[in-house]
PDB file of C-alpha atoms in Angstrom:
ATOM      1  CA  UNK A   1      -0.057   0.001   0.009  1.00  0.00           C
ATOM      2  CA  UNK A   2       1.339   3.465  -0.886  1.00  0.00           C
ATOM      3  CA  UNK A   3       0.910   6.555   1.396  1.00  0.00           C
ATOM      4  CA  UNK A   4      -2.175   7.569  -0.591  1.00  0.00           C
ATOM      5  CA  UNK A   5      -4.519   5.004   0.573  1.00  0.00           C
ATOM      6  CA  UNK A   6      -8.131   5.627   0.671  1.00  0.00           C
ATOM      7  CA  UNK A   7     -10.066   3.789   3.401  1.00  0.00           C
ATOM      8  CA  UNK A   8     -13.863   3.225   3.550  1.00  0.00           C
ATOM      9  CA  UNK A   9     -15.698   1.542   6.436  1.00  0.00           C
ATOM     10  CA  UNK A  10     -19.069  -0.032   6.348  1.00  0.00           C
ATOM     11  CA  UNK A  11     -21.081  -1.757   9.089  1.00  0.00           C
ATOM     12  CA  UNK A  12     -23.108  -4.719   7.782  1.00  0.00           C
ATOM     13  CA  UNK A  13     -26.525  -5.167   9.580  1.00  0.00           C
ATOM     14  CA  UNK A  14     -26.984  -8.674  10.449  1.00  0.00           C
ATOM     15  CA  UNK A  15     -30.762  -8.577  11.272  1.00  0.00           C
ATOM     16  CA  UNK A  16     -32.108  -7.786   7.848  1.00  0.00           C
ATOM     17  CA  UNK A  17     -31.378 -10.026   4.768  1.00  0.00           C
ATOM     18  CA  UNK A  18     -33.087  -7.365   2.605  1.00  0.00           C
ATOM     19  CA  UNK A  19     -30.499  -4.782   3.458  1.00  0.00           C
ATOM     20  CA  UNK A  20     -27.504  -7.144   2.601  1.00  0.00           C
ATOM     21  CA  UNK A  21     -25.435  -5.887  -0.151  1.00  0.00           C
ATOM     22  CA  UNK A  22     -25.843  -2.078   0.564  1.00  0.00           C
ATOM     23  CA  UNK A  23     -22.186  -1.700   1.310  1.00  0.00           C
ATOM     24  CA  UNK A  24     -21.244  -3.491  -1.897  1.00  0.00           C
ATOM     25  CA  UNK A  25     -23.526  -1.066  -3.815  1.00  0.00           C
ATOM     26  CA  UNK A  26     -21.812   1.959  -2.059  1.00  0.00           C
ATOM     27  CA  UNK A  27     -18.263   0.580  -2.934  1.00  0.00           C
ATOM     28  CA  UNK A  28     -19.311   0.009  -6.574  1.00  0.00           C
ATOM     29  CA  UNK A  29     -20.376   3.729  -6.709  1.00  0.00           C
ATOM     30  CA  UNK A  30     -17.233   4.903  -4.964  1.00  0.00           C
ATOM     31  CA  UNK A  31     -14.906   2.929  -7.305  1.00  0.00           C
ATOM     32  CA  UNK A  32     -16.815   4.203 -10.291  1.00  0.00           C
ATOM     33  CA  UNK A  33     -16.198   7.788  -9.088  1.00  0.00           C
ATOM     34  CA  UNK A  34     -12.542   6.993  -8.693  1.00  0.00           C
ATOM     35  CA  UNK A  35     -12.406   5.849 -12.369  1.00  0.00           C
ATOM     36  CA  UNK A  36     -11.646   2.278 -11.634  1.00  0.00           C
ATOM     37  CA  UNK A  37     -12.161   0.010 -14.718  1.00  0.00           C
ATOM     38  CA  UNK A  38     -15.554  -1.707 -14.960  1.00  0.00           C
ATOM     39  CA  UNK A  39     -14.054  -5.199 -14.936  1.00  0.00           C
ATOM     40  CA  UNK A  40     -12.189  -4.592 -11.654  1.00  0.00           C
ATOM     41  CA  UNK A  41     -15.278  -2.865 -10.083  1.00  0.00           C
ATOM     42  CA  UNK A  42     -17.390  -5.930 -11.074  1.00  0.00           C
ATOM     43  CA  UNK A  43     -14.895  -8.364  -9.481  1.00  0.00           C
ATOM     44  CA  UNK A  44     -14.574  -6.286  -6.311  1.00  0.00           C
ATOM     45  CA  UNK A  45     -18.379  -5.751  -5.873  1.00  0.00           C
ATOM     46  CA  UNK A  46     -19.166  -9.502  -6.532  1.00  0.00           C
ATOM     47  CA  UNK A  47     -16.613 -10.674  -3.971  1.00  0.00           C
ATOM     48  CA  UNK A  48     -17.804  -8.171  -1.335  1.00  0.00           C
ATOM     49  CA  UNK A  49     -21.299  -8.746  -2.051  1.00  0.00           C
ATOM     50  CA  UNK A  50     -20.871 -12.591  -1.412  1.00  0.00           C
ATOM     51  CA  UNK A  51     -18.930 -11.698   1.697  1.00  0.00           C
ATOM     52  CA  UNK A  52     -21.681  -9.504   2.934  1.00  0.00           C
ATOM     53  CA  UNK A  53     -24.365 -12.193   2.243  1.00  0.00           C
ATOM     54  CA  UNK A  54     -22.212 -14.647   4.244  1.00  0.00           C
ATOM     55  CA  UNK A  55     -21.847 -12.309   7.223  1.00  0.00           C
ATOM     56  CA  UNK A  56     -25.712 -11.792   7.224  1.00  0.00           C
ATOM     57  CA  UNK A  57     -26.355 -15.498   6.823  1.00  0.00           C
ATOM     58  CA  UNK A  58     -23.799 -16.916   9.250  1.00  0.00           C
ATOM     59  CA  UNK A  59     -22.506 -14.276  11.579  1.00  0.00           C
ATOM     60  CA  UNK A  60     -25.157 -11.753  12.502  1.00  0.00           C
ATOM     61  CA  UNK A  61     -23.395  -9.114  10.442  1.00  0.00           C
ATOM     62  CA  UNK A  62     -19.958  -7.619  10.769  1.00  0.00           C
ATOM     63  CA  UNK A  63     -17.701  -4.983   9.432  1.00  0.00           C
ATOM     64  CA  UNK A  64     -16.253  -4.337   5.905  1.00  0.00           C
ATOM     65  CA  UNK A  65     -13.235  -2.106   5.184  1.00  0.00           C
ATOM     66  CA  UNK A  66     -12.111  -1.348   1.805  1.00  0.00           C
ATOM     67  CA  UNK A  67      -8.637   0.153   1.163  1.00  0.00           C
ATOM     68  CA  UNK A  68      -7.826   1.554  -2.241  1.00  0.00           C
ATOM     69  CA  UNK A  69      -4.339   2.717  -3.540  1.00  0.00           C
ATOM     70  CA  UNK A  70      -2.687   2.952  -6.912  1.00  0.00           C
ATOM     71  CA  UNK A  71      -1.786  -0.747  -7.008  1.00  0.00           C
ATOM     72  CA  UNK A  72      -4.753  -2.630  -5.451  1.00  0.00           C
ATOM     73  CA  UNK A  73      -8.091  -2.776  -3.892  1.00  0.00           C
ATOM     74  CA  UNK A  74      -8.185  -4.739  -0.453  1.00  0.00           C
ATOM     75  CA  UNK A  75     -11.437  -5.669   1.145  1.00  0.00           C
ATOM     76  CA  UNK A  76     -11.302  -6.854   4.762  1.00  0.00           C
ATOM     77  CA  UNK A  77     -14.449  -8.403   6.235  1.00  0.00           C
ATOM     78  CA  UNK A  78     -14.522  -9.062   9.905  1.00  0.00           C
ATOM     79  CA  UNK A  79     -17.225 -10.795  11.932  1.00  0.00           C
ATOM     80  CA  UNK A  80     -17.750 -12.165  15.356  1.00  0.00           C
ATOM     81  CA  UNK A  81     -19.841 -15.101  14.244  1.00  0.00           C
ATOM     82  CA  UNK A  82     -19.380 -18.817  15.106  1.00  0.00           C
ATOM     83  CA  UNK A  83     -16.181 -19.125  12.938  1.00  0.00           C
ATOM     84  CA  UNK A  84     -15.326 -21.716  10.356  1.00  0.00           C
ATOM     85  CA  UNK A  85     -14.384 -25.062  11.742  1.00  0.00           C
ATOM     86  CA  UNK A  86     -12.795 -26.575   8.504  1.00  0.00           C
ATOM     87  CA  UNK A  87     -11.726 -23.745   6.005  1.00  0.00           C
ATOM     88  CA  UNK A  88     -10.622 -26.268   3.339  1.00  0.00           C
ATOM     89  CA  UNK A  89     -14.081 -27.919   3.377  1.00  0.00           C
ATOM     90  CA  UNK A  90     -15.820 -24.477   3.403  1.00  0.00           C
ATOM     91  CA  UNK A  91     -13.916 -23.535   0.229  1.00  0.00           C
ATOM     92  CA  UNK A  92     -15.373 -26.443  -1.841  1.00  0.00           C
ATOM     93  CA  UNK A  93     -17.906 -25.486  -4.352  1.00  0.00           C
ATOM     94  CA  UNK A  94     -21.260 -26.839  -3.085  1.00  0.00           C
ATOM     95  CA  UNK A  95     -20.509 -27.271   0.524  1.00  0.00           C
ATOM     96  CA  UNK A  96     -22.896 -25.303   2.550  1.00  0.00           C
ATOM     97  CA  UNK A  97     -24.022 -25.004   6.220  1.00  0.00           C
ATOM     98  CA  UNK A  98     -26.714 -22.472   5.475  1.00  0.00           C
ATOM     99  CA  UNK A  99     -30.293 -23.078   6.622  1.00  0.00           C
ATOM    100  CA  UNK A 100     -32.913 -24.123   4.120  1.00  0.00           C
ATOM    101  CA  UNK A 101     -34.682 -20.782   4.267  1.00  0.00           C
ATOM    102  CA  UNK A 102     -31.515 -19.114   2.903  1.00  0.00           C
ATOM    103  CA  UNK A 103     -31.740 -21.438  -0.073  1.00  0.00           C
ATOM    104  CA  UNK A 104     -35.276 -20.256  -0.805  1.00  0.00           C
ATOM    105  CA  UNK A 105     -33.821 -16.742  -0.961  1.00  0.00           C
ATOM    106  CA  UNK A 106     -31.451 -17.645  -3.881  1.00  0.00           C
ATOM    107  CA  UNK A 107     -28.309 -18.287  -1.779  1.00  0.00           C
ATOM    108  CA  UNK A 108     -26.733 -20.969   0.391  1.00  0.00           C
ATOM    109  CA  UNK A 109     -25.569 -23.156  -2.492  1.00  0.00           C
ATOM    110  CA  UNK A 110     -21.970 -23.306  -1.224  1.00  0.00           C
ATOM    111  CA  UNK A 111     -20.807 -20.931  -3.862  1.00  0.00           C
ATOM    112  CA  UNK A 112     -20.034 -17.828  -1.646  1.00  0.00           C
ATOM    113  CA  UNK A 113     -16.428 -18.500  -0.588  1.00  0.00           C
ATOM    114  CA  UNK A 114     -15.382 -20.052  -4.001  1.00  0.00           C
ATOM    115  CA  UNK A 115     -16.836 -17.114  -5.797  1.00  0.00           C
ATOM    116  CA  UNK A 116     -14.980 -14.752  -3.548  1.00  0.00           C
ATOM    117  CA  UNK A 117     -11.753 -16.566  -4.375  1.00  0.00           C
ATOM    118  CA  UNK A 118     -12.669 -16.784  -8.101  1.00  0.00           C
ATOM    119  CA  UNK A 119     -13.107 -13.033  -8.338  1.00  0.00           C
ATOM    120  CA  UNK A 120     -10.074 -11.814  -6.381  1.00  0.00           C
ATOM    121  CA  UNK A 121      -6.222 -12.190  -6.920  1.00  0.00           C
ATOM    122  CA  UNK A 122      -5.512 -13.193  -3.239  1.00  0.00           C
ATOM    123  CA  UNK A 123      -7.753 -14.368  -0.511  1.00  0.00           C
ATOM    124  CA  UNK A 124      -6.791 -15.145   3.216  1.00  0.00           C
ATOM    125  CA  UNK A 125      -9.135 -16.516   5.802  1.00  0.00           C
ATOM    126  CA  UNK A 126      -8.596 -16.464   9.578  1.00  0.00           C
ATOM    127  CA  UNK A 127     -11.117 -18.214  11.497  1.00  0.00           C
ATOM    128  CA  UNK A 128     -11.639 -20.578  14.370  1.00  0.00           C
ATOM    129  CA  UNK A 129     -14.778 -21.841  16.077  1.00  0.00           C
ATOM    130  CA  UNK A 130     -15.988 -19.232  18.581  1.00  0.00           C
ATOM    131  CA  UNK A 131     -13.583 -16.642  17.398  1.00  0.00           C
ATOM    132  CA  UNK A 132     -15.235 -15.161  14.430  1.00  0.00           C
ATOM    133  CA  UNK A 133     -13.905 -14.859  10.828  1.00  0.00           C
ATOM    134  CA  UNK A 134     -11.633 -12.308   9.195  1.00  0.00           C
ATOM    135  CA  UNK A 135     -11.296 -12.540   5.294  1.00  0.00           C
ATOM    136  CA  UNK A 136      -8.893 -10.336   3.334  1.00  0.00           C
ATOM    137  CA  UNK A 137      -9.247 -10.205  -0.321  1.00  0.00           C
ATOM    138  CA  UNK A 138      -7.049  -8.293  -2.767  1.00  0.00           C
ATOM    139  CA  UNK A 139      -7.691  -7.278  -6.273  1.00  0.00           C
ATOM    140  CA  UNK A 140      -4.640  -5.927  -8.084  1.00  0.00           C
ATOM    141  CA  UNK A 141      -5.020  -2.963 -10.254  1.00  0.00           C
TER     142      UNK A 141
ATOM    143  CA  UNK B   1     -32.262  -7.783 -29.459  1.00  0.00           C
ATOM    144  CA  UNK B   2     -33.727  -4.703 -27.889  1.00  0.00           C
ATOM    145  CA  UNK B   3     -35.279  -4.780 -24.473  1.00  0.00           C
ATOM    146  CA  UNK B   4     -38.476  -3.644 -26.032  1.00  0.00           C
ATOM    147  CA  UNK B   5     -38.496  -6.737 -28.232  1.00  0.00           C
ATOM    148  CA  UNK B   6     -38.058  -8.992 -25.118  1.00  0.00           C
ATOM    149  CA  UNK B   7     -41.068  -7.326 -23.628  1.00  0.00           C
ATOM    150  CA  UNK B   8     -43.014  -7.964 -26.877  1.00  0.00           C
ATOM    151  CA  UNK B   9     -41.904 -11.679 -27.304  1.00  0.00           C
ATOM    152  CA  UNK B  10     -42.794 -12.530 -23.622  1.00  0.00           C
ATOM    153  CA  UNK B  11     -45.945 -10.370 -23.676  1.00  0.00           C
ATOM    154  CA  UNK B  12     -44.541  -8.906 -20.522  1.00  0.00           C
ATOM    155  CA  UNK B  13     -45.849  -6.039 -18.367  1.00  0.00           C
ATOM    156  CA  UNK B  14     -43.353  -3.280 -17.897  1.00  0.00           C
ATOM    157  CA  UNK B  15     -43.079  -2.499 -14.162  1.00  0.00           C
ATOM    158  CA  UNK B  16     -40.440   0.113 -14.077  1.00  0.00           C
ATOM    159  CA  UNK B  17     -37.496   1.395 -16.383  1.00  0.00           C
ATOM    160  CA  UNK B  18     -38.635   2.691 -19.649  1.00  0.00           C
ATOM    161  CA  UNK B  19     -35.204   4.162 -20.066  1.00  0.00           C
ATOM    162  CA  UNK B  20     -33.535   0.896 -21.210  1.00  0.00           C
ATOM    163  CA  UNK B  21     -36.185  -0.279 -23.660  1.00  0.00           C
ATOM    164  CA  UNK B  22     -34.124   0.783 -26.645  1.00  0.00           C
ATOM    165  CA  UNK B  23     -30.888  -0.676 -25.442  1.00  0.00           C
ATOM    166  CA  UNK B  24     -29.482  -3.714 -27.312  1.00  0.00           C
ATOM    167  CA  UNK B  25     -28.648  -6.959 -25.489  1.00  0.00           C
ATOM    168  CA  UNK B  26     -27.012 -10.194 -26.833  1.00  0.00           C
ATOM    169  CA  UNK B  27     -27.618 -12.783 -24.148  1.00  0.00           C
ATOM    170  CA  UNK B  28     -29.708 -13.614 -21.117  1.00  0.00           C
ATOM    171  CA  UNK B  29     -29.566 -15.942 -18.161  1.00  0.00           C
ATOM    172  CA  UNK B  30     -32.427 -17.815 -16.400  1.00  0.00           C
ATOM    173  CA  UNK B  31     -31.968 -18.715 -12.848  1.00  0.00           C
ATOM    174  CA  UNK B  32     -33.540 -18.770  -9.330  1.00  0.00           C
ATOM    175  CA  UNK B  33     -30.086 -19.264  -7.547  1.00  0.00           C
ATOM    176  CA  UNK B  34     -28.446 -15.926  -7.194  1.00  0.00           C
ATOM    177  CA  UNK B  35     -25.076 -17.619  -6.308  1.00  0.00           C
ATOM    178  CA  UNK B  36     -25.026 -19.271  -9.692  1.00  0.00           C
ATOM    179  CA  UNK B  37     -25.763 -16.012 -11.391  1.00  0.00           C
ATOM    180  CA  UNK B  38     -22.797 -14.447  -9.437  1.00  0.00           C
ATOM    181  CA  UNK B  39     -20.554 -17.379 -10.406  1.00  0.00           C
ATOM    182  CA  UNK B  40     -21.199 -18.048 -13.991  1.00  0.00           C
ATOM    183  CA  UNK B  41     -22.813 -15.045 -15.669  1.00  0.00           C
ATOM    184  CA  UNK B  42     -20.641 -12.993 -17.838  1.00  0.00           C
ATOM    185  CA  UNK B  43     -21.994 -10.258 -20.074  1.00  0.00           C
ATOM    186  CA  UNK B  44     -25.607 -11.391 -19.857  1.00  0.00           C
ATOM    187  CA  UNK B  45     -27.522  -8.333 -19.519  1.00  0.00           C
ATOM    188  CA  UNK B  46     -31.014  -9.837 -18.845  1.00  0.00           C
ATOM    189  CA  UNK B  47     -32.011 -12.010 -15.995  1.00  0.00           C
ATOM    190  CA  UNK B  48     -35.122 -14.223 -16.096  1.00  0.00           C
ATOM    191  CA  UNK B  49     -36.080 -15.458 -12.570  1.00  0.00           C
ATOM    192  CA  UNK B  50     -38.988 -16.715 -10.447  1.00  0.00           C
ATOM    193  CA  UNK B  51     -37.279 -15.489  -7.380  1.00  0.00           C
ATOM    194  CA  UNK B  52     -38.768 -12.298  -5.731  1.00  0.00           C
ATOM    195  CA  UNK B  53     -36.618 -10.646  -3.132  1.00  0.00           C
ATOM    196  CA  UNK B  54     -34.363  -7.600  -2.827  1.00  0.00           C
ATOM    197  CA  UNK B  55     -31.215  -9.661  -3.482  1.00  0.00           C
ATOM    198  CA  UNK B  56     -32.437 -10.312  -7.029  1.00  0.00           C
ATOM    199  CA  UNK B  57     -32.101  -6.588  -7.705  1.00  0.00           C
ATOM    200  CA  UNK B  58     -28.677  -6.437  -5.972  1.00  0.00           C
ATOM    201  CA  UNK B  59     -27.367  -9.427  -7.803  1.00  0.00           C
ATOM    202  CA  UNK B  60     -28.393  -7.843 -11.232  1.00  0.00           C
ATOM    203  CA  UNK B  61     -26.723  -4.583 -10.100  1.00  0.00           C
ATOM    204  CA  UNK B  62     -23.554  -6.394  -9.247  1.00  0.00           C
ATOM    205  CA  UNK B  63     -23.488  -8.129 -12.599  1.00  0.00           C
ATOM    206  CA  UNK B  64     -24.129  -4.832 -14.463  1.00  0.00           C
ATOM    207  CA  UNK B  65     -27.498  -6.388 -15.881  1.00  0.00           C
ATOM    208  CA  UNK B  66     -30.072  -3.977 -17.187  1.00  0.00           C
ATOM    209  CA  UNK B  67     -33.272  -5.887 -17.241  1.00  0.00           C
ATOM    210  CA  UNK B  68     -35.042  -8.483 -14.891  1.00  0.00           C
ATOM    211  CA  UNK B  69     -37.995 -10.480 -16.198  1.00  0.00           C
ATOM    212  CA  UNK B  70     -40.003 -12.148 -13.456  1.00  0.00           C
ATOM    213  CA  UNK B  71     -41.652 -15.353 -14.783  1.00  0.00           C
ATOM    214  CA  UNK B  72     -44.950 -17.060 -13.860  1.00  0.00           C
ATOM    215  CA  UNK B  73     -46.577 -13.620 -13.284  1.00  0.00           C
ATOM    216  CA  UNK B  74     -44.455 -12.946 -10.157  1.00  0.00           C
ATOM    217  CA  UNK B  75     -44.559  -9.300  -9.017  1.00  0.00           C
ATOM    218  CA  UNK B  76     -41.758  -7.419  -7.232  1.00  0.00           C
ATOM    219  CA  UNK B  77     -42.338  -5.683  -3.974  1.00  0.00           C
ATOM    220  CA  UNK B  78     -42.418  -1.793  -3.760  1.00  0.00           C
ATOM    221  CA  UNK B  79     -38.824  -1.931  -2.071  1.00  0.00           C
ATOM    222  CA  UNK B  80     -37.534  -3.830  -5.083  1.00  0.00           C
ATOM    223  CA  UNK B  81     -39.079  -1.518  -7.565  1.00  0.00           C
ATOM    224  CA  UNK B  82     -37.475   1.356  -5.757  1.00  0.00           C
ATOM    225  CA  UNK B  83     -34.078  -0.336  -5.689  1.00  0.00           C
ATOM    226  CA  UNK B  84     -34.394  -1.190  -9.449  1.00  0.00           C
ATOM    227  CA  UNK B  85     -35.427   2.439 -10.256  1.00  0.00           C
ATOM    228  CA  UNK B  86     -32.332   3.770  -8.340  1.00  0.00           C
ATOM    229  CA  UNK B  87     -30.035   1.335 -10.190  1.00  0.00           C
ATOM    230  CA  UNK B  88     -31.524   1.961 -13.645  1.00  0.00           C
ATOM    231  CA  UNK B  89     -32.636  -1.663 -13.983  1.00  0.00           C
ATOM    232  CA  UNK B  90     -35.835  -2.410 -15.946  1.00  0.00           C
ATOM    233  CA  UNK B  91     -38.343  -4.750 -14.421  1.00  0.00           C
ATOM    234  CA  UNK B  92     -40.979  -6.655 -16.229  1.00  0.00           C
ATOM    235  CA  UNK B  93     -43.302  -9.630 -15.416  1.00  0.00           C
ATOM    236  CA  UNK B  94     -44.473 -12.322 -17.777  1.00  0.00           C
ATOM    237  CA  UNK B  95     -47.187 -14.958 -17.479  1.00  0.00           C
ATOM    238  CA  UNK B  96     -44.869 -17.489 -19.207  1.00  0.00           C
ATOM    239  CA  UNK B  97     -42.908 -20.014 -17.269  1.00  0.00           C
ATOM    240  CA  UNK B  98     -39.230 -20.101 -17.038  1.00  0.00           C
ATOM    241  CA  UNK B  99     -38.637 -22.767 -19.612  1.00  0.00           C
ATOM    242  CA  UNK B 100     -41.124 -21.276 -22.152  1.00  0.00           C
ATOM    243  CA  UNK B 101     -39.874 -17.700 -21.656  1.00  0.00           C
ATOM    244  CA  UNK B 102     -36.254 -18.744 -22.157  1.00  0.00           C
ATOM    245  CA  UNK B 103     -37.241 -20.891 -25.259  1.00  0.00           C
ATOM    246  CA  UNK B 104     -39.217 -17.990 -26.747  1.00  0.00           C
ATOM    247  CA  UNK B 105     -36.341 -15.675 -26.478  1.00  0.00           C
ATOM    248  CA  UNK B 106     -33.816 -18.157 -27.770  1.00  0.00           C
ATOM    249  CA  UNK B 107     -36.036 -18.861 -30.701  1.00  0.00           C
ATOM    250  CA  UNK B 108     -36.615 -15.124 -31.438  1.00  0.00           C
ATOM    251  CA  UNK B 109     -32.644 -14.661 -31.776  1.00  0.00           C
ATOM    252  CA  UNK B 110     -31.479 -13.926 -28.237  1.00  0.00           C
ATOM    253  CA  UNK B 111     -28.782 -16.674 -28.199  1.00  0.00           C
ATOM    254  CA  UNK B 112     -25.639 -17.204 -26.275  1.00  0.00           C
ATOM    255  CA  UNK B 113     -24.198 -13.829 -26.901  1.00  0.00           C
ATOM    256  CA  UNK B 114     -22.443 -14.520 -30.097  1.00  0.00           C
ATOM    257  CA  UNK B 115     -22.938 -11.450 -32.251  1.00  0.00           C
ATOM    258  CA  UNK B 116     -23.565 -12.625 -35.905  1.00  0.00           C
TER     259      UNK B 116
END
């Protein structure tokens, strides 16, 4: 990160599935104003949106920080949810612990984390049962 | 194919978003699973779905889609209409079922995005 890093902070409300995605919409607008290319904006906003949905489904909400500098966009998602017992298993496409009602809303197919990895250049997950989850995703510019 | 033609082919009711009716699109996607839309869609500007909740609008917004067609006469809520209007996304509703709606559009020339 260079000295000129722009930082944006968002609180993700865990009580309302309807509002999930608001932070991603904001980030999309901000990046557009900053003149970031449409392809990069799309990758960042999809990855962050999936992360937001995950925080609402599994963790009762959380926080999202987005750092932008000349070389990269970094998204850091932090929650105090139940944590992920087996990260390798959670990364498999199709593996899901989401409740059935989430599936009826169009999510919970075990695509969230794989999508986040697919659309970003680097992704790190720190998580343990009872200790919440922190996910750091980087998209190079 | 223009959005206007999609409305005609599907005999769909326009709910919001006259602004995109003359925009040209080259492909569409039919799904009720938003995670799949987020995973596999690329450059499909139209989403056909039977799912009705706010995340349908947000998913379309993330994917830069400009039109959502609700099949089986499903109607979006006021909140969804507001979100779509803000995002510049056209919403319409058709009586057709998903399979028929996709088939009609495909037959009418809305294919896999290959521009002839």
